Amino acid sequence: MTTPTRTRPTVTSGIGDSPLRPDGVPKLKGEFQYAQDLWSEGMLWGATTRSPHARARIVSIDIGPALATGGVHAVLTADDVPGPGMFGLEHPDQPVLASDEINYWGEPVAIVAAEDPDTARRAAAAVVVEYEALPPLTDPEEADRADSVFRRLQIRSGDQEVTGEVVVEGYYEVGTQDQAPLGTEAGLAVPDGSGGVDLYATSQFVHADQSQVVEALGLRPEQVRSHPTGVGGAFGAREDVNLHIHLVMLALHTGQPVKMVYQRSESFTGHVHRHPARMWYRHHATRDGKLVRVEAKILLDGGAYASTTSAVLANACYFAVGPYRVDSVLVEGIGVKTNNPPCGAMRGFGAVQSNFGYESQMDRLAAELGMDPLELRRRNALATGDRNPTTQQVIQTPLPVAECIDSLAAIPLPDGDDPILPGGSGLTTDRSHIVRGVGYSVGIKNLGFSEGSDDYAEARVRLTDEGAVVETAAIEVGQGLVTVLAQMARTALGISKAIVRHVDTSRIGSAGSTSASRQTQISGGAVMEASRRLRERILAHHGGDELDDLGVHRAGELIAPMSELIREGWEETYTFRHPPTTPPDDDGHGDIHADFAIAAHRAVVDVDPELGLVRVVRVDTAQDVGRVLNPVSVQGQIEGGIMQGVGLAVMEELVIQDGVIRNPNFTDYLLPTILDAPDVEMLLIEQGSWWGPFGAKGVGEPPTISSTAAVAAAIRNAIGRDLNRVPVRPEDIAL
Amino acid sequence: MQAFHPKTLDEALAAAADGATPLAGGTDLMVEVNFGKRRPEMVVGLRRIAELREWERSRIGSGVTWRRVERDGPRAYAQAARTVGSPQIRNAATIGGNLGTASPAGDGHPFLAAVDASIEIASTSGRRLVPWYEFFTGPKQNALQPGELITAVVLPERLPERHEFGKVGVRNAMVISTVCCVVTRDTEGSTTVALGSVGPTPIRVPAAEEMISAEPSPSDSALGEFARLVSEGVRPITDHRSTEEYRRHAAGVLARRLLERCLA
């Protein structure tokens, strides 16, 4: 006798798979709609008049010549800004358009709408602004002395009098890195005919854009709907608003759709940068390599406006010691206000800068002790249950510091020559001039928002004839969020057919920012929980015990087909929050962070010491990823993050003189090419997270945090000389 | 913007005489236009003129692309061509455009200087041949008069047996040179060294050339002296790309290494 069996479809493309990303093929074929490609019938083009001075007083503005240009529909200045006219991600301290003072080079003074982009740009250039140039404040140490600061933060832990048998000191600098997303700032604002506007613009956080537009222009919240749109890279540059408020002003003023696309050079002034840092460190240790005390002073230049400087500074300070145990800590952090270009979020968010400081110190200490640099790190490795030495927070999440170090050490070193020599296609050298070096760095960073922020994301899951539809305002910037959210919905629902649909700010609650390595955990948490609840409700309603692509089953029998469920119109909305955090007390202590991730990097470099040229041969890594939800995406984040770290180590720097960016273009702001890209061997450490959905941890930032310091350490190792600054320039090696 | 697309050189010269701006690959001109630095009212496109793409022995038409030089050029010129921009740029950009721009950092210039090439220039009133040292007159300045077009690069009939190009930049490809250099040496020991990015124009270093040309098989100390004379002979500046000190140092190191390759 045969028992009739039924083959139930299992979920495909769920958690653990690497399904084809839905935007992948359209992007490869050039068919994906980026914000640059937006179009609306009868639209005008916007352009911006910017200050040529880093600091000045505006004496007068004459818009007459610009307005007289044929094809120009509007020329607006600060006088035309309705409402308070100020914006800012954390503090509204930045004018929508400068009215009487200029605080940085490239600050917007006027905006124009015209019938084509060329006319708009020429009209913007025709706005006559009379300036009284003033001496800019550009030295961050001078700003500190003058108390021109956004935030000061002091962290004190343990006995402040204790000293070590061995003491090493160092001073370190990090230059200004730019996110340099390949897609520049772009957007389209479409008036709705009844006083409202639909805004489609490059973003990492549409709800914050919407609220800043509303508040700056004194509008009612329902007047502005901010829509997620195609973003060609972000890395932090899209967290602050730039052209958003300008577009809405022009659209409301002209009553026509207005589009704006920043050109490359304008993009470099149109978004915030990574904070340049100056850091003074003193490490105390016992002779056998146990850290006794760490003292650090960290000075970040926030530039002219606040942006996220206070949070970036805090991060730099909270991770000023690194993933190491030490009882006595003193950290002094200063985020200064100058007339340099404003700085804000960039991948790693402060943890990059201090990593270069503390890891350079760990190498210095290892050399002083005559100890293997990895052994020193292993002896001091922080672990779950320890207190973070700065904040004194007990670490509850799995924190595999020692495991990352040991795994990294187990990856075989490359043997043999690299096919690419330092200098690459320039043919500057042959092997006789090359020395090889190896360097290490271990980094730690928080995941999600910290210091008591209410960090949450809303998501909705609906059953429709398209399958399970995840609705979210969480921004896809190229990292693969739309892929992984669908995977989560599939696995949590038991349904293989799932897609992600972006909806605007009027149709769903905030997902928070696509930053802080947080969306997979937080929006992912919302999707997982909404899916889980939806499945339970459907099963309870039909009295079933299984839900799959066919419908609801009970004891192996289909009792409610999917078509019926679709007719019933099931949906579930959920708002996910990570465990609460607290602001710091007077000593910088508290449960400041929700989760942590670790990465360790080993760089192998070939250096031509005489010319100072470098070829980064390999950057190997062991990374604490929680759980791998999508192997290909995790690999992509790690390889890309390492490239951004390699860029900061050897070439990526905005050269700023007297407040003016000297290289705002891809001719002179150098991003690594494929001939500069190292091979990467990676080991993924999967110990889960204490709250992330499916055990996920954010994986986007850790690859960038310690790869820079590892490359710098490898160059030092090759040439046997100290280097206290990144990017390392040829002259720093050769002269 | 008005654009002409002539098929013959005579038509192009007539347009140039009327003040039209020449456009070949467009990889420099269009950048200037996009940056709002130039706004030509009339443009004459040169890509349809077959004569400018001709390459006969030592006479290379100005419309020849860097991709072709990379593939077919004499060794050091091909090595230089490989470092001009990206493959996309090299497929469009021409040797004439490189000369028209006359950037101090132009990758193709040191080879022309090292082999004593001339630049052929034409206008409606005729053609003239200008030696490289008269052609480059300053940073982004050349001897071209209004109405004139660059028609060809003329190399000597016989090139030195050995010639090597090298370029120092902060990135391993697709980078503006910090220093670029060509060293040539013939069988009698006669040596030239020409460098870019270390002066307002491409330059030769006669003191270094004379010293090393007198050495049939240079010793280590002669090579060191050659490097020192090159470093001393260049006139670099400090800008956002590098420092005067580093460029001076790198010029000497690179020139010596290229000479060693010529001697090998």
mmCIF file of N, CA and C in Angstrom, chain A residues 178-181 185 237-238 242 262 264 266-273 341-342:
data_model
loop_
_atom_site.group_PDB
_atom_site.id
_atom_site.type_symbol
_atom_site.label_atom_id
_atom_site.label_comp_id
_atom_site.label_asym_id
_atom_site.label_seq_id
_atom_site.Cartn_x
_atom_site.Cartn_y
_atom_site.Cartn_z
ATOM 1 N N ASP A 178 36.290 61.792 1.403
ATOM 2 C CA ASP A 178 34.954 62.071 0.883
ATOM 3 C C ASP A 178 34.281 60.752 0.514
ATOM 4 N N GLN A 179 32.958 60.731 0.658
ATOM 5 C CA GLN A 179 32.214 59.510 0.321
ATOM 6 C C GLN A 179 32.272 59.249 -1.180
ATOM 7 N N ALA A 180 32.389 60.320 -1.960
ATOM 8 C CA ALA A 180 32.529 60.218 -3.413
ATOM 9 C C ALA A 180 31.589 59.193 -4.036
ATOM 10 N N PRO A 181 30.303 59.253 -3.733
ATOM 11 C CA PRO A 181 29.385 58.335 -4.395
ATOM 12 C C PRO A 181 29.361 58.627 -5.890
ATOM 13 N N GLU A 185 24.326 64.282 -6.167
ATOM 14 C CA GLU A 185 23.044 64.688 -5.610
ATOM 15 C C GLU A 185 22.092 65.022 -6.752
ATOM 16 N N ALA A 237 26.992 60.376 2.769
ATOM 17 C CA ALA A 237 26.844 61.678 2.100
ATOM 18 C C ALA A 237 25.388 62.071 1.888
ATOM 19 N N ARG A 238 24.482 61.092 1.989
ATOM 20 C CA ARG A 238 23.073 61.375 1.697
ATOM 21 C C ARG A 238 22.243 61.521 2.958
ATOM 22 N N ASN A 242 20.515 68.545 1.176
ATOM 23 C CA ASN A 242 21.307 69.546 0.457
ATOM 24 C C ASN A 242 20.393 70.251 -0.541
ATOM 25 N N TYR A 262 23.419 67.858 -9.194
ATOM 26 C CA TYR A 262 24.727 68.485 -8.954
ATOM 27 C C TYR A 262 25.749 67.898 -9.917
ATOM 28 N N ARG A 264 29.788 67.063 -10.753
ATOM 29 C CA ARG A 264 30.732 66.407 -9.866
ATOM 30 C C ARG A 264 31.396 67.382 -8.896
ATOM 31 N N GLU A 266 30.397 70.259 -7.889
ATOM 32 C CA GLU A 266 29.425 70.793 -6.931
ATOM 33 C C GLU A 266 29.093 69.750 -5.868
ATOM 34 N N SER A 267 29.093 68.491 -6.269
ATOM 35 C CA SER A 267 28.804 67.419 -5.322
ATOM 36 C C SER A 267 29.794 67.441 -4.160
ATOM 37 N N PHE A 268 31.056 67.741 -4.470
ATOM 38 C CA PHE A 268 32.076 67.753 -3.411
ATOM 39 C C PHE A 268 31.835 68.870 -2.388
ATOM 40 N N THR A 269 31.125 69.947 -2.779
ATOM 41 C CA THR A 269 30.777 70.963 -1.784
ATOM 42 C C THR A 269 29.354 70.771 -1.294
ATOM 43 N N GLY A 270 28.568 69.959 -2.004
ATOM 44 C CA GLY A 270 27.153 69.810 -1.688
ATOM 45 C C GLY A 270 26.854 68.763 -0.627
ATOM 46 N N HIS A 271 27.832 68.008 -0.198
ATOM 47 C CA HIS A 271 27.583 67.064 0.896
ATOM 48 C C HIS A 271 28.721 67.129 1.913
ATOM 49 N N VAL A 272 28.425 66.619 3.102
ATOM 50 C CA VAL A 272 29.402 66.639 4.193
ATOM 51 C C VAL A 272 30.488 65.592 3.936
ATOM 52 N N HIS A 273 31.589 65.715 4.627
ATOM 53 C CA HIS A 273 32.740 64.819 4.443
ATOM 54 C C HIS A 273 33.047 64.071 5.745
ATOM 55 N N PRO A 341 34.885 73.068 5.139
ATOM 56 C CA PRO A 341 33.634 72.451 4.673
ATOM 57 C C PRO A 341 33.008 71.600 5.776
ATOM 58 N N PRO A 342 31.674 71.640 5.901
ATOM 59 C CA PRO A 342 31.017 70.871 6.957
ATOM 60 C C PRO A 342 31.280 69.378 6.828
#
